[in-house]
CSV table of C-alpha atoms in Angstrom, one decimal:
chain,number,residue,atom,x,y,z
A,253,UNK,CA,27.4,-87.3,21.6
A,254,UNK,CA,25.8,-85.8,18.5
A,255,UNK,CA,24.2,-82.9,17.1
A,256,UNK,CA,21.7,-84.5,14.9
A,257,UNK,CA,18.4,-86.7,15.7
A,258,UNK,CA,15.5,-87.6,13.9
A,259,UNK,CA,12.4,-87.2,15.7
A,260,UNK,CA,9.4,-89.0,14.8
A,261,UNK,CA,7.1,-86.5,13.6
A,262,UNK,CA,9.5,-83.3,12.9
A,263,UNK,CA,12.0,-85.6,11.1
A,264,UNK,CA,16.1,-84.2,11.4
A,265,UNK,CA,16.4,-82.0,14.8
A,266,UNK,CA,19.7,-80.0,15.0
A,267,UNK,CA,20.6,-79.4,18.3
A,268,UNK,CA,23.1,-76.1,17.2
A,269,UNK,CA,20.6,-74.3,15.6
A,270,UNK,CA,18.1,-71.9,17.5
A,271,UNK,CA,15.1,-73.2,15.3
A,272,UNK,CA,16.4,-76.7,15.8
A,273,UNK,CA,16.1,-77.3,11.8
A,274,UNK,CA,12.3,-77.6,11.8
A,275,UNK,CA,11.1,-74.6,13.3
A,276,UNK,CA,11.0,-76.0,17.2
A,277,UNK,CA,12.0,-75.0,20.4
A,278,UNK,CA,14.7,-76.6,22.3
A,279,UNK,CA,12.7,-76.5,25.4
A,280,UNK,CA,10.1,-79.5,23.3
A,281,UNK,CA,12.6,-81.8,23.7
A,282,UNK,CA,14.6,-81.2,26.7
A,283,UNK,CA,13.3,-82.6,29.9
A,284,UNK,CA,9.6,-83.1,28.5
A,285,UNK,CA,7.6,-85.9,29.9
A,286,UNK,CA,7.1,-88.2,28.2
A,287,UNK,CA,10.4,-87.8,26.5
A,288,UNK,CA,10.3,-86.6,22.8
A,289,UNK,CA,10.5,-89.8,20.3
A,290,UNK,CA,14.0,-89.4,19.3
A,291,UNK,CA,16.3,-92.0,17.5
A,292,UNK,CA,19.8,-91.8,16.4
A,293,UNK,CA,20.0,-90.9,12.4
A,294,UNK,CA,23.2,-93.8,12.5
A,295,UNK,CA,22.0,-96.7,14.5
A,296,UNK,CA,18.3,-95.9,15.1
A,297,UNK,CA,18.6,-96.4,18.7
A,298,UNK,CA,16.7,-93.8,21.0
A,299,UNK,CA,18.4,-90.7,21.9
A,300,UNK,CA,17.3,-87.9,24.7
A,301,UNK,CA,18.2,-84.2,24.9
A,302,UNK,CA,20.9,-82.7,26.9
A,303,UNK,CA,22.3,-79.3,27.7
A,304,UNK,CA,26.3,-79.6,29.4
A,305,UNK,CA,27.7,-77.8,32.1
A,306,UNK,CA,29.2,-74.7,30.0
A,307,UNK,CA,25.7,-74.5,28.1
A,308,UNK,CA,26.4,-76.7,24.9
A,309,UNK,CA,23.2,-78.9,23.4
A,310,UNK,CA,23.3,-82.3,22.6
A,311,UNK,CA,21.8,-85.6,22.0
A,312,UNK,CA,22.7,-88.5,23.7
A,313,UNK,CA,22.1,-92.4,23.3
A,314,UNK,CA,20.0,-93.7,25.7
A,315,UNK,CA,21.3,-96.6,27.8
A,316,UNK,CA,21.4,-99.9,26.1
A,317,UNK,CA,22.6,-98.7,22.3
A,318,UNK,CA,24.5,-100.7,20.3
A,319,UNK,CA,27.9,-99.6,18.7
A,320,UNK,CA,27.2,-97.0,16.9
A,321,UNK,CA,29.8,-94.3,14.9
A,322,UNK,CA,28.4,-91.2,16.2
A,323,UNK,CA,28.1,-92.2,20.6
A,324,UNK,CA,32.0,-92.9,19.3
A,325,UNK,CA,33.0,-89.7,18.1
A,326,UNK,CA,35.3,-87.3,20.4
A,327,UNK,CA,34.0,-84.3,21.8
A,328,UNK,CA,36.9,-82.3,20.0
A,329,UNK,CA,35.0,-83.8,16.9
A,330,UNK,CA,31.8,-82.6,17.6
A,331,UNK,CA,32.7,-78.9,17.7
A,332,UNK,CA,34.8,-78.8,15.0
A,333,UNK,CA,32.2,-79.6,13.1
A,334,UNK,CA,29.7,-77.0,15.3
A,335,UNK,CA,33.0,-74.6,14.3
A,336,UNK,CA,32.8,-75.4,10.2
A,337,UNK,CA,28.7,-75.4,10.2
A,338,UNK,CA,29.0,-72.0,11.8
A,339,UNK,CA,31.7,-70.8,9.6
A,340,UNK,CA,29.8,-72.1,6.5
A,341,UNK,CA,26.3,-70.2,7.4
A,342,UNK,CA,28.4,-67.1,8.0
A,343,UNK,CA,29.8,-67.5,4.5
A,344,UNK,CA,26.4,-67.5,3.0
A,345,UNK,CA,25.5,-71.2,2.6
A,346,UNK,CA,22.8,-73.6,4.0
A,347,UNK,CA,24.4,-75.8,6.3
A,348,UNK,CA,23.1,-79.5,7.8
A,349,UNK,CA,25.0,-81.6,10.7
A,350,UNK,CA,25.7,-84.9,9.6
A,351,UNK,CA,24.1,-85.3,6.0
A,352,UNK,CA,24.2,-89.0,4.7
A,353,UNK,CA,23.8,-89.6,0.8
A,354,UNK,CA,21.7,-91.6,-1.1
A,355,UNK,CA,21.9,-95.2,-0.6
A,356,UNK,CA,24.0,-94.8,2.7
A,357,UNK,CA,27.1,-94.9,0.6
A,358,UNK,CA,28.2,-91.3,2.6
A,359,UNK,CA,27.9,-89.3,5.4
A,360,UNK,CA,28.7,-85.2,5.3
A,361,UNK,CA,30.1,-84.1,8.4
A,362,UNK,CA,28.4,-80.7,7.4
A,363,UNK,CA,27.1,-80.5,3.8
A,364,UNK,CA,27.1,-76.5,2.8
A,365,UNK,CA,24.7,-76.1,0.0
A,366,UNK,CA,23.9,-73.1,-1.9
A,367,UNK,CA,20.8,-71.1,-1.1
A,368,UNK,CA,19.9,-71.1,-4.8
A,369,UNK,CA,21.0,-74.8,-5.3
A,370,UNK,CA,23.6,-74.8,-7.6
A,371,UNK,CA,26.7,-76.6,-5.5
A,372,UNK,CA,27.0,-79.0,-2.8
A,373,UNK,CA,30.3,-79.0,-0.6
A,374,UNK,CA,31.0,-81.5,2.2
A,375,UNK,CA,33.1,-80.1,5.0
A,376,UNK,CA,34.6,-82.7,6.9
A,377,UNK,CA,36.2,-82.8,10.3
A,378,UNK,CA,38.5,-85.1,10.2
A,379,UNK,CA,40.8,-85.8,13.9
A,380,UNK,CA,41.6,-89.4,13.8
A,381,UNK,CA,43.9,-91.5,12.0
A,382,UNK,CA,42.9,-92.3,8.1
A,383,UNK,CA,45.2,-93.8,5.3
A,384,UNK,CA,45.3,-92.1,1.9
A,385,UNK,CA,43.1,-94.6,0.4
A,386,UNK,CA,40.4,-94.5,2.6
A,387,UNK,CA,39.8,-91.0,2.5
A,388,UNK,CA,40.4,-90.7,-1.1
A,389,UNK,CA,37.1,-93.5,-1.7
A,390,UNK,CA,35.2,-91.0,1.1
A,391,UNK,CA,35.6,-88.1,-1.0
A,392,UNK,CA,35.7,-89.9,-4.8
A,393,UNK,CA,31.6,-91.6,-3.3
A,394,UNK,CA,30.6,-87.9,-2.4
A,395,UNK,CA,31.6,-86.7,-5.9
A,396,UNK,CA,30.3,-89.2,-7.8
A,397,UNK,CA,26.8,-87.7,-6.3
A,398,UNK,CA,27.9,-84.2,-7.3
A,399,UNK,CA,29.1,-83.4,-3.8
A,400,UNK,CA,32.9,-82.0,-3.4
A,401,UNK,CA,34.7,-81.7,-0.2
A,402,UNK,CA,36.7,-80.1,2.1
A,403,UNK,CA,39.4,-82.1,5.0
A,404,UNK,CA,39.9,-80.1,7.7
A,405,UNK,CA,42.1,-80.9,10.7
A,406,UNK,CA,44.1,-79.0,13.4
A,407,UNK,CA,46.9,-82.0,13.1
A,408,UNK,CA,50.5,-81.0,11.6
A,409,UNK,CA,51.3,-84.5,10.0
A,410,UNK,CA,48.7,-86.1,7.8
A,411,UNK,CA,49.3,-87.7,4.8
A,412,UNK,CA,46.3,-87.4,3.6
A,413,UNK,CA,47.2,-84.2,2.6
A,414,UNK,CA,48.3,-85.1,-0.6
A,415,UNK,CA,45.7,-86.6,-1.7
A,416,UNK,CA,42.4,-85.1,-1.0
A,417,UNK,CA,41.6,-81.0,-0.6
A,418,UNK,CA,42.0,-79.9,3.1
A,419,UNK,CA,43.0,-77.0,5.3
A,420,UNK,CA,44.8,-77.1,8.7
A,421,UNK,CA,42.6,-75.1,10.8
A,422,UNK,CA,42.6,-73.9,14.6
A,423,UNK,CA,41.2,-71.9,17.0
A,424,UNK,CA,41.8,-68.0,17.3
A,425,UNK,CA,42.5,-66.4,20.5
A,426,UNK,CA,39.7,-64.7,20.4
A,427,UNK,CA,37.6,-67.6,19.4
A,428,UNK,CA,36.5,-68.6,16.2
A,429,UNK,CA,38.6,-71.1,13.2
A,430,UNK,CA,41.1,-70.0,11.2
A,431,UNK,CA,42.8,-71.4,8.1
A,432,UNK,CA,46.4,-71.6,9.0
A,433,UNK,CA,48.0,-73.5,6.5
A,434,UNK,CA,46.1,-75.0,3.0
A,435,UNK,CA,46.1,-71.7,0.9
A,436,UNK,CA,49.0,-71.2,-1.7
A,437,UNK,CA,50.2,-68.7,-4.6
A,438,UNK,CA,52.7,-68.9,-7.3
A,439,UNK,CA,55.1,-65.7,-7.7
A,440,UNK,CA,58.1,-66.3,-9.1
A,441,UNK,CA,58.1,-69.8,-10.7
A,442,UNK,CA,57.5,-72.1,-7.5
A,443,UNK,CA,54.4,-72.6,-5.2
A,444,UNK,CA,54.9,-70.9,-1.4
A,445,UNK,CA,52.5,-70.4,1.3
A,446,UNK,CA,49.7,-67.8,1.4
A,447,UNK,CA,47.7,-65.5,4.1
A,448,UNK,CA,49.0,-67.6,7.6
A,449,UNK,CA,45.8,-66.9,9.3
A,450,UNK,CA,42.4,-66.3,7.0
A,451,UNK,CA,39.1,-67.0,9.3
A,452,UNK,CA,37.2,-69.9,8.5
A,453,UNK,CA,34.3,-68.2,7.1
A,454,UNK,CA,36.5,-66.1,4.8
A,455,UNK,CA,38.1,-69.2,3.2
A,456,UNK,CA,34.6,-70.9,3.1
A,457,UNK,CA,33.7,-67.9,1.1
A,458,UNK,CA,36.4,-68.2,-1.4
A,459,UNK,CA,35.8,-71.2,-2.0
A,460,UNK,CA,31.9,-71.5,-2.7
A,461,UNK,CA,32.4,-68.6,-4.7
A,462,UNK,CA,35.3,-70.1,-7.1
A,463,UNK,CA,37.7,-67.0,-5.8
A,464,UNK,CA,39.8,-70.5,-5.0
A,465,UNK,CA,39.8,-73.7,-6.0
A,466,UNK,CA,41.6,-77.2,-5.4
A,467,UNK,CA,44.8,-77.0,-7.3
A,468,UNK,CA,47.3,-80.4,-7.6
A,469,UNK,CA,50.7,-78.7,-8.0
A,470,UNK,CA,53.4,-80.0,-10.4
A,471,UNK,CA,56.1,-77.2,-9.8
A,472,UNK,CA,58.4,-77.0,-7.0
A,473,UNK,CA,56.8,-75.9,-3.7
A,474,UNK,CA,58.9,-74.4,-0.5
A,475,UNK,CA,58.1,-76.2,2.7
A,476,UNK,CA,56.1,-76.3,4.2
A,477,UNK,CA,54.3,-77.1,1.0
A,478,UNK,CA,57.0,-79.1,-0.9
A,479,UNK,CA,54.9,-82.4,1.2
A,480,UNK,CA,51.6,-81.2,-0.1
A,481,UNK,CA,50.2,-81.9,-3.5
A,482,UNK,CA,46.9,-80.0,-3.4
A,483,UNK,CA,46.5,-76.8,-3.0
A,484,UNK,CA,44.0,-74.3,-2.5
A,485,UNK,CA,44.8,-71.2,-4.8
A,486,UNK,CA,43.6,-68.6,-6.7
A,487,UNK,CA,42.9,-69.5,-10.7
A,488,UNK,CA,44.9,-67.0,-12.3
A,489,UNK,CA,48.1,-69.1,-10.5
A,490,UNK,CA,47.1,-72.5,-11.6
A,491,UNK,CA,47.0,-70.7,-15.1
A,492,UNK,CA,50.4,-69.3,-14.2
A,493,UNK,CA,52.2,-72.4,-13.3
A,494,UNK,CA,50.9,-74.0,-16.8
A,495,UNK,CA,52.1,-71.3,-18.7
A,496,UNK,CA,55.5,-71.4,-16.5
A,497,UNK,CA,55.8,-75.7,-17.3
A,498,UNK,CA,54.9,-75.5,-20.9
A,499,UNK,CA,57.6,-72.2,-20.9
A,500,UNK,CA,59.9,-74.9,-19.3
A,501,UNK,CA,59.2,-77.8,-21.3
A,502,UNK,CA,59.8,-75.2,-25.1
A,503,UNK,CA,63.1,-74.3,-23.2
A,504,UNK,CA,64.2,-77.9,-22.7
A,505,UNK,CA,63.3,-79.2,-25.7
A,506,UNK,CA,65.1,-76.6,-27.3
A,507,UNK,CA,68.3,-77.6,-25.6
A,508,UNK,CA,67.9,-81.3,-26.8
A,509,UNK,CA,67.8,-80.3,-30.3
A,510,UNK,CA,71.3,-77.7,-29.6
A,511,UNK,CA,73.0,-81.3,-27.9
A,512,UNK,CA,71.8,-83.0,-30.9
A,513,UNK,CA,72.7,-80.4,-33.6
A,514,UNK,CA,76.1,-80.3,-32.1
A,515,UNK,CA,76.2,-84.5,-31.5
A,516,UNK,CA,75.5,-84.6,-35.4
A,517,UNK,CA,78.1,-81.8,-36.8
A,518,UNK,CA,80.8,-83.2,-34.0
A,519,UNK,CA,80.0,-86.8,-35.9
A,520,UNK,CA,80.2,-85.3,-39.5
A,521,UNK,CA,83.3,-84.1,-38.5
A,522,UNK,CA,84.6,-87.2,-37.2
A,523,UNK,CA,83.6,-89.4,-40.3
A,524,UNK,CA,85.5,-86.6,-42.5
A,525,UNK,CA,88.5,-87.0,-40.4
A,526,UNK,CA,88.4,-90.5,-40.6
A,527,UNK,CA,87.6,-90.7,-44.4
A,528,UNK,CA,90.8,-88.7,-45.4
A,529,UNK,CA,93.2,-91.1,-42.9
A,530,UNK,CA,91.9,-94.2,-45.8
A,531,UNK,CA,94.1,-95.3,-47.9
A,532,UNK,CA,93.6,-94.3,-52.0
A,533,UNK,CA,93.3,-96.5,-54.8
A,534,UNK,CA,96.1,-96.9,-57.0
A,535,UNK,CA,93.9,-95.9,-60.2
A,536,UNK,CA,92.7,-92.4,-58.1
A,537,UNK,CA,96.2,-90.7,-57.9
A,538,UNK,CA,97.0,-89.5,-60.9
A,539,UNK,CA,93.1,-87.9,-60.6
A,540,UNK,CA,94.5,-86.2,-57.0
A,541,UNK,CA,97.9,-85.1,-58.8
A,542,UNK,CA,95.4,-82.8,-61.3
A,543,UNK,CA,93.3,-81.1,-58.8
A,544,UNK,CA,96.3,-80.3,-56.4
A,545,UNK,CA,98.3,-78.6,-59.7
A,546,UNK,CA,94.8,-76.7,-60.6
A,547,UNK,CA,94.4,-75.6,-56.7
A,548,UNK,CA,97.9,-74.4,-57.2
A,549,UNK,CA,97.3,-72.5,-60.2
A,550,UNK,CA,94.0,-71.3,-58.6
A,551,UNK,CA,96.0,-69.8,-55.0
A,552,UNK,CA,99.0,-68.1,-58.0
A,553,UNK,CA,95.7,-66.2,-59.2
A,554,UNK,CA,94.3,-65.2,-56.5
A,555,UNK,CA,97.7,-63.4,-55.4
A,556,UNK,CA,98.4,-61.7,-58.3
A,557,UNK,CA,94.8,-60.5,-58.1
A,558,UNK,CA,95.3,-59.1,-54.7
A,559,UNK,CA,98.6,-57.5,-56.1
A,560,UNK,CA,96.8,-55.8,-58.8
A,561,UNK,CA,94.3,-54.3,-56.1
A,562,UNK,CA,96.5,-53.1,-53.6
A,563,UNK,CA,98.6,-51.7,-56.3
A,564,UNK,CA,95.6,-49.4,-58.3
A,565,UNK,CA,94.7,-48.2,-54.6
A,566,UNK,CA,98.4,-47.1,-53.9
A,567,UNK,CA,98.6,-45.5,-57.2
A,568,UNK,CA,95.2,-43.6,-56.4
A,569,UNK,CA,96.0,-42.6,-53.2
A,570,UNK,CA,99.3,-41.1,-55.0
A,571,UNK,CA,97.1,-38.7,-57.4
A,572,UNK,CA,94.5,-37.7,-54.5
A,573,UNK,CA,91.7,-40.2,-54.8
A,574,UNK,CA,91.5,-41.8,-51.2
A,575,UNK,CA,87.5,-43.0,-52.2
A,576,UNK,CA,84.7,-43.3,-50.2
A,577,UNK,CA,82.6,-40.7,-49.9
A,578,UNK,CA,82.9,-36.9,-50.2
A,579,UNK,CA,83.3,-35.4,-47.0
A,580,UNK,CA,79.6,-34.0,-45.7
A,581,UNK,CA,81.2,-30.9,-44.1
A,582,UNK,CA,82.1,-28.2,-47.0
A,583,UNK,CA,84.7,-25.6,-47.2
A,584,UNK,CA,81.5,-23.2,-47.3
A,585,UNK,CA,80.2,-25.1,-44.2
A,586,UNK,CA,83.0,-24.7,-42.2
A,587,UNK,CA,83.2,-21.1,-43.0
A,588,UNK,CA,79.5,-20.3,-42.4
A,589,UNK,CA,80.3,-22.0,-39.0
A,590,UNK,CA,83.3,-20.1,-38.2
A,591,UNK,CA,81.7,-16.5,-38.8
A,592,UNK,CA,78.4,-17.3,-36.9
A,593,UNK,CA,80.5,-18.8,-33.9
A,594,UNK,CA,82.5,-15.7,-33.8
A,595,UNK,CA,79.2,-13.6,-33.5
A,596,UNK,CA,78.0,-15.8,-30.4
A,597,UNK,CA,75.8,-18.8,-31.6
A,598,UNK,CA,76.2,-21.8,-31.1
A,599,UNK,CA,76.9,-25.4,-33.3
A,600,UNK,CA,73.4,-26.4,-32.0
A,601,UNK,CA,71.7,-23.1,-33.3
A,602,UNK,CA,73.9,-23.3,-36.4
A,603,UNK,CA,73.3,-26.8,-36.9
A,604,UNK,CA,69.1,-26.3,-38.6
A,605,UNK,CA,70.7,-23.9,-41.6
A,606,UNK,CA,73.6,-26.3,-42.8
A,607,UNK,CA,72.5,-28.9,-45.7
A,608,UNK,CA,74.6,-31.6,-46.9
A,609,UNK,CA,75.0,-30.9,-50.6
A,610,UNK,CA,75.6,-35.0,-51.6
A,611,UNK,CA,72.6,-38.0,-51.7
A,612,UNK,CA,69.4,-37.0,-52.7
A,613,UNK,CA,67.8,-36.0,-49.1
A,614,UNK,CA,68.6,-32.8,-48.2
A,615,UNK,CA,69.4,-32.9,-45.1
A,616,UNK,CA,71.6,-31.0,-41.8
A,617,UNK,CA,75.5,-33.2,-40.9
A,618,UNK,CA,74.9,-33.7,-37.3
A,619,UNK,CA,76.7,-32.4,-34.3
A,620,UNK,CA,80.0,-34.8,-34.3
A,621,UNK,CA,80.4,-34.5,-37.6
A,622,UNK,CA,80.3,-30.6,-37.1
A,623,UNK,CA,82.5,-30.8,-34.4
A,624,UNK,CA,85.3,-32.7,-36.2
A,625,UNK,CA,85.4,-30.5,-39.2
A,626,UNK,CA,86.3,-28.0,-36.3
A,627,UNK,CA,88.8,-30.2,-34.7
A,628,UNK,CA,90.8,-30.6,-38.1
A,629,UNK,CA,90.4,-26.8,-38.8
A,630,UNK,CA,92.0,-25.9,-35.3
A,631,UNK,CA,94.8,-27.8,-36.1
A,632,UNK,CA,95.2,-26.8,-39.2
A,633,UNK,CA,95.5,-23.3,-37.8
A,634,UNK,CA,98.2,-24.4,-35.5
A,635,UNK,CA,100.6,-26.0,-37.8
A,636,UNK,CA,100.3,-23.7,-41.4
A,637,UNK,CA,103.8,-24.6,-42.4
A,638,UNK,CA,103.0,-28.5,-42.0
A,639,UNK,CA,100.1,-28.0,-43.9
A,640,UNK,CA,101.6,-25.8,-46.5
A,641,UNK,CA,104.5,-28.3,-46.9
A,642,UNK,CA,101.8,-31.1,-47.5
A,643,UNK,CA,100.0,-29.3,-50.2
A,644,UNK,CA,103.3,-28.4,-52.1
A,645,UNK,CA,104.2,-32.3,-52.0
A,646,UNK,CA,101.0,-32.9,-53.0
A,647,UNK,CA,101.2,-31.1,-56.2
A,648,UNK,CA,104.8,-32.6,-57.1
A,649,UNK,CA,103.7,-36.0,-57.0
A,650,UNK,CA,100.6,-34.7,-59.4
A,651,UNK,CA,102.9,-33.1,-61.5
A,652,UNK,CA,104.7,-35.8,-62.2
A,653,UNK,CA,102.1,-38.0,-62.7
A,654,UNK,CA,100.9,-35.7,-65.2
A,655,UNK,CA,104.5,-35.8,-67.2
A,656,UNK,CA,105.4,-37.8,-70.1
A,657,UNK,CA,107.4,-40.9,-69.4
């Protein structure tokens, strides 16, 4: 069974196409007398026309041919590729049945071109078993002519999937191929699988226009795709996943150079250790004798100048000079607060007319400052006789500081 025959004067015939390729009826080469002069495009071997039972055309070797690739090919084969030819045409491209490359060194399943010229893509249906290698020599031939490719298959395990681009496909319920597995995004730092069910035509559309291309992961990927290195995948999440390594990578090398920093200080510290356990020369003692008396002398010092210190602030305290700064809430303040409270307003509408008379801007204390002044003026109202008592003491001990000893 194939598609695809070359007829002696009309060259390629596709049997799928209304026009047959070459501008022809179907009913020129099916059951004409004498038959039309058709060969096989593989083997050479003449081939007739032939319609099946449900309607689908055909060409078929004609008794006697030799072994030949395409009479071996399943029917299941045959309209896959009818399936992806179809899909491709409805995604805008020019699409041929069994396309073989210069020199015979490949054969397209279906090679999609564009209308305009500018890409070649080989879709290929691919049902039976292949090993890795094989297919990856199939597709690395194609591209050294300029042609990239597409595996498709409806099977769940292929390992081939790893190696070349592909797409799991099957058939809708309502007829028609759908991508079921092959599309990917990246989210949140790892690859996971994207739309479940995208028609064939739609993904072939994505991918002649670049809105996806053939991406070979190297972040973590949940299954199904953790077995699958290439992906198909919008660009702006292969960009993501570089950025996300490379963020990775910084991250980790900064942590090598922490474990190192810390190996060296904990090994600095170790030789130190081990350098004051040696044993010292005879002639360095008396040297170690003088340092520890001017250490000593050096600690006395320090004491008696914290002494001294503590001493000047006690005795300041003692006359009224706590330091710091001048408090920021006046006496004035505090009344101008007090008298415009009492007439209704509040510390937010007072707040605008109250300047700070210290520093050189000139500006209003703010609200908890205000409100703290009239914390420590309420309870200065409640206890008078406490506060009178501490501004007689006061005075004594000025007093007597004042007095002649």
């Amino acid at each position: 069974m194939a598609f695809r025959a070359v007829h002696a004067r009309w060259g390629p015939v596709l049997a799928h196409l209304p026009d047959l390729g070459c501008g022809r009826d179907w009913p020129e080469v099916w059951r004409v007398r004498p038959r039309a002069p058709l060969r096989c495009d593989e083997c050479n071997h003449p081939m007739h026309a032939i319609v099946s039972r449900n309607g689908m055309r055909f060409f078929a070797h004609a008794p006697g041919a030799p072994k030949c690739a395409l009479a071996q090919e399943s029917a299941e084969h045959h309209l896959l590729k009818l399936e992806l030819a179809a899909a491709a045409r409805d995604a805008g491209a020019h699409a041929e049945l069994e396309v073989r490359g210069p020199d015979d060194v490949w054969r397209a399943d279906v090679l999609a071109s564009d209308p305009a010229g500018a890409w070649r893509v080989a879709l290929e249906a691919q049902l039976s078993p292949i090993t890795a290698d094989d297919i990856s020599a199939r597709t690395a031939r194609m591209l050294k002519d300029g042609v990239s490719s597409v595996w498709f298959s409806d099977r769940v395990r292929v390992p081939w999937f790893v190696v070349v681009p592909w797409a799991r496909v099957r058939t809708a319920e309502r007829g028609g191929l759908v991508v079921i597995e092959g599309l990917s995004r990246f989210p949140n730092g790892h690859w996971e699988q994207g739309p479940p069910a995208v028609p064939a035509a739609e993904f072939l559309r994505w991918v002649f226009g670049d809105r996806v291309v053939a991406h070979q992961r190297r972040a973590a990927g949940r299954s199904p795709l953790a077995a699958r290195h290439i992906l198909w995948t919008p660009p702006r999440y292969a960009e993501l996943e570089v950025a996300h390594l490379a963020e990775l990578e910084a991250k980790e090398r900064r942590k090598q150079e922490e474990l190192r920093l810390r190996q060296e200080k904990d090994r600095i510290a170790l030789e130190t250790r081990r350098a004051a356990l040696l044993p010292v020369p005879q002639l360095l003692r008396p040297g170690r004798l003088l340092f520890g008396f001017f250490a000593a002398m050096a600690e006395t010092e320090l004491e008696n100048i914290r002494e001294a210190t503590l001493e000047g602030l006690d005795t300041a305290a003692r006359k009224g000079n706590h330091g710091g700064w001048p408090p920021f809430i006046t006496d004035d303040m505090l009344h101008t607060v007090l008298r415009r409270r009492a007439n209704g307003e509040t510390v937010e509408d007072i707040q605008p007319d109250l300047i700070i008379p210290i520093g050189k801007r000139r500006q209003s204390p703010s609200l908890s400052s205000i409100y703290r002044a009239l914390a420590e003026h309420e309870k200065t109202q409640a206890y008078p006789e406490a506060v009178a008592t501490a501004h007689a003491d006061f005075a004594a001990v000025q007093q007597r500081d004042r007095s002649p000893k």
